[in-house]
Structure formats: structure tokens, C-alpha cells
């Protein structure tokens, strides 16, 4: 008996793969600063639980495949603050941004077709795209350039005759790169000239720092027929376990296609949708507070990481990740050293090796991603442990 070649060729998540070693280190009594995963420690706004407590139906029935009306209404109103006008039929609720991406790739790609994306990129895109027989063609970026990619030549050189879409993650995971609205316009223009879809993953939309404006492809009406927006409550409201996201598009044929897929999986959890509706109704000041919190953490992490001699790191502009080049040959080997051999006063740290965020063989071996999901003090200590760890590792 054999499993499919398609799945056999997939990798385990480089974000979660090292957890076993962290558990072992903890079992030995070490404290491990877990900077590997985008799971914030910020409290989920209590309105989520309150809304669920108030649920008074006797049966938890299937919801509509496209989502409960209360949640769709709340998303429509939330979008309006950014002058984005999406109607009920333009939005479909999904099990997190993850399912929205799987449905999108399923709806767009035939076997052998591809989407282009700036690498390094959120590694699960390989799984989302690979499971439908598609592939991702990289626009390769560099730590030295702050992972910039909104450049006509770079984008066009990744397009071939089998390309169907340009994926855009902004603010970006793992690089923290943020596109301006003008840069989005350039991407839109290129997509139009090559007749491509735009898959815009905006799950970190509000997390843009240093006074950057919130930018969305949903603000660019001229590309509305080719734009697909992926969104989620996971990061915005620190509600990763709610598993509520959505896919939005003004393209009817696309929305009809994802509705077929949604009907096949019946619906998303009813109660989580009720809770999520309350989140989308939060006062917009919530976003300012959340942004300020993460910006402080970003500053703390960046300041400490910059102290590492030989590091190549530009200040990330958004999301809650920092990817950089470390002065070690193999970041993966260094991580194993941190978890198995190193400690400073009984403490060590873990991060995600960046190699798994690249599709181009050999790239990213000396790069790591940290998620600034812990408070400032913990971020400083975590980054300090990386610095001390490098000293110990390189002096072995
Ligand atoms: C860029 C990006 N897109 C999508 C997701 C999926 O998130 P979820 O399925 O929790 O909405 C993540 C999670 O880390 C992400 O970083």
C-alpha cells in the first residue's frame, strides 16, 4: 500500500517540526522562549466569549455554507472603514485563512499550473497549492534588500505560460515586508497585462508600522474582477483557535466556484462564527492598540537582533515576524544546538529555520524567522539568547 506521490513529496511544517526537541528541553527543566510560531499571547477580546455565552438556540445546527448572516454583515461593515464595498455574495466564510487559500488554489489551478509568489513565503502555501496539483514559482528576494519584490522585472521574470495568479502576502509572513497601495497598483497592472488573478493574503492587514497606511487590493476598484482577498480573525483579533476566515471577490465565476467547494464541506463552526461577528464589531481603536503593542515588540526584537555581529537584518515594516541572515552555516543545526546543548541560566530559545520558506533549493540555510508574539521583555531575552547561543555555537 502506498500514499499518493503528491502528498509523499510534501514537507512537514518547518514551523512545527522542531516542537519535539523543545518539549524534550522543557522536560529537562529548561525554559524555552518559543519564537517559532505566529501564536500571539495577546488576550482574545472578551466579546468573542460573551457572544457565544449568549447563544440561546437549543440545537447547534449546520450554518449556511457561505457563512452566518450576522458574521457576513459584520465583515461588510468592518470593510467599509477602508472604503471597501463587498456585498454578501462577494464574501464566503472559511475555516481560517488556510481553508480560504486551499479553496482558492482549487478553484484556480489545473494540474501543472502555477502561481507566482515572493520567496521566502509562508510555508503552508506549498501544502495548499501542492494538494491540488499546482506549484509555486518564486520571485526570489534577499535579506540585504529587506526582501523587497514589488519590481516589474522581478515579477515578470517569474511568469511563464502556465502561470495563473500572482500571490501577494502583505504585510508579509515571514519577512514583514509591507506593500504600499502604489506597489499594489503595480502588481495589479502586471496581473492585468498578463491576464492573471491576484490572490491577496491580508490576514495581517492592520499590522503595518511606522505610520504606514493600511493598504488592501480591495481598495483598487480597477482590478476588482481579478482580485481575491484572503482574510482571517486569527491574527487580527488574536483568535487563532476560532478557525474563522473568509475569501472575498467581486468575480462571480470565482465566488460560484468556491461556493461549490464550501457546500461540499457543509459549513464552518456555527459558534465560532457568532463569536467572530462580535470581533468584527469592535471599535476601530482596538486596531490602534494592537498595532502599538506589536510595534513595541518589533522594536524590541529588532534592536536586540541587530546587536548580533554579522547579522543581516532590515527592520520589518509589518505583520509580526522578523527574518534575517545569521552568521552561521546552518541555522537548522544551530537550532538543534540551542535546544539540545545550550542554555543560559537554564533558558534557551527556538525559532523557525527559514529554509522551509523557500522553494529554491539551497536558499535560506543561514536565515531564521522569529515571531514577535511575546511581550517586549520576553522578546529581548529571546533575542539575547540567540546572540549568546551564536557565540557559544561558533566557539565550540
Ligand atoms: C500569511 C498567512 N496566511 C494565512 C495564514 C493562515 O491562518 P489561519 O488559517 O489561522 O487564518 C497564516 C497563519 O500563520 C499566515 O501567516
Short mmCIF file of N, CA and C in Angstrom, two decimals, residues 66 109 112 144 164 170 179 219 231 256 264 277 282 333 351 360 372-373:
data_model
loop_
_atom_site.label_atom_id
_atom_site.label_comp_id
_atom_site.label_asym_id
_atom_site.label_seq_id
_atom_site.Cartn_x
_atom_site.Cartn_y
_atom_site.Cartn_z
N UNK A 66 -21.96 29.37 3.07
CA UNK A 66 -21.23 30.62 2.84
C UNK A 66 -20.98 31.42 4.10
N UNK A 109 -6.44 26.62 -10.11
CA UNK A 109 -5.34 25.93 -10.78
C UNK A 109 -5.71 24.56 -11.33
N UNK A 112 -0.55 21.12 -12.99
CA UNK A 112 0.59 21.64 -13.77
C UNK A 112 0.63 23.16 -13.88
N UNK A 144 19.42 41.25 2.23
CA UNK A 144 20.16 42.51 2.04
C UNK A 144 19.25 43.62 1.52
N UNK A 164 -1.09 31.29 -13.51
CA UNK A 164 -2.48 31.73 -13.45
C UNK A 164 -2.70 32.89 -12.47
N UNK A 170 0.75 40.63 2.16
CA UNK A 170 1.19 41.92 2.71
C UNK A 170 0.20 42.40 3.76
N UNK A 179 3.55 46.08 1.37
CA UNK A 179 3.39 46.79 0.09
C UNK A 179 2.60 48.06 0.32
N UNK A 219 -9.08 48.04 -2.17
CA UNK A 219 -9.26 49.48 -2.38
C UNK A 219 -9.06 49.86 -3.85
N UNK A 231 -8.69 36.49 4.14
CA UNK A 231 -8.68 37.18 5.43
C UNK A 231 -8.97 36.19 6.55
N UNK A 256 -18.78 31.62 -7.32
CA UNK A 256 -19.62 30.43 -7.53
C UNK A 256 -18.79 29.16 -7.37
N UNK A 264 -19.57 21.42 -0.33
CA UNK A 264 -19.05 20.07 -0.12
C UNK A 264 -18.60 19.83 1.31
N UNK A 277 -18.26 37.35 14.73
CA UNK A 277 -19.08 38.52 14.35
C UNK A 277 -18.88 39.63 15.38
N UNK A 282 -15.82 45.26 16.92
CA UNK A 282 -15.03 46.03 17.90
C UNK A 282 -14.79 47.44 17.39
N UNK A 333 21.04 23.47 12.11
CA UNK A 333 21.98 22.84 13.03
C UNK A 333 22.13 23.70 14.30
N UNK A 351 13.26 29.14 17.20
CA UNK A 351 12.74 29.96 16.09
C UNK A 351 12.45 29.02 14.93
N UNK A 360 13.31 27.56 -3.76
CA UNK A 360 14.57 27.38 -4.48
C UNK A 360 15.55 26.63 -3.60
N UNK A 372 7.40 37.83 16.68
CA UNK A 372 7.40 38.63 17.91
C UNK A 372 6.02 38.62 18.55
N UNK A 373 5.73 37.42 19.08
CA UNK A 373 4.41 37.16 19.65
C UNK A 373 4.42 37.21 21.18
#
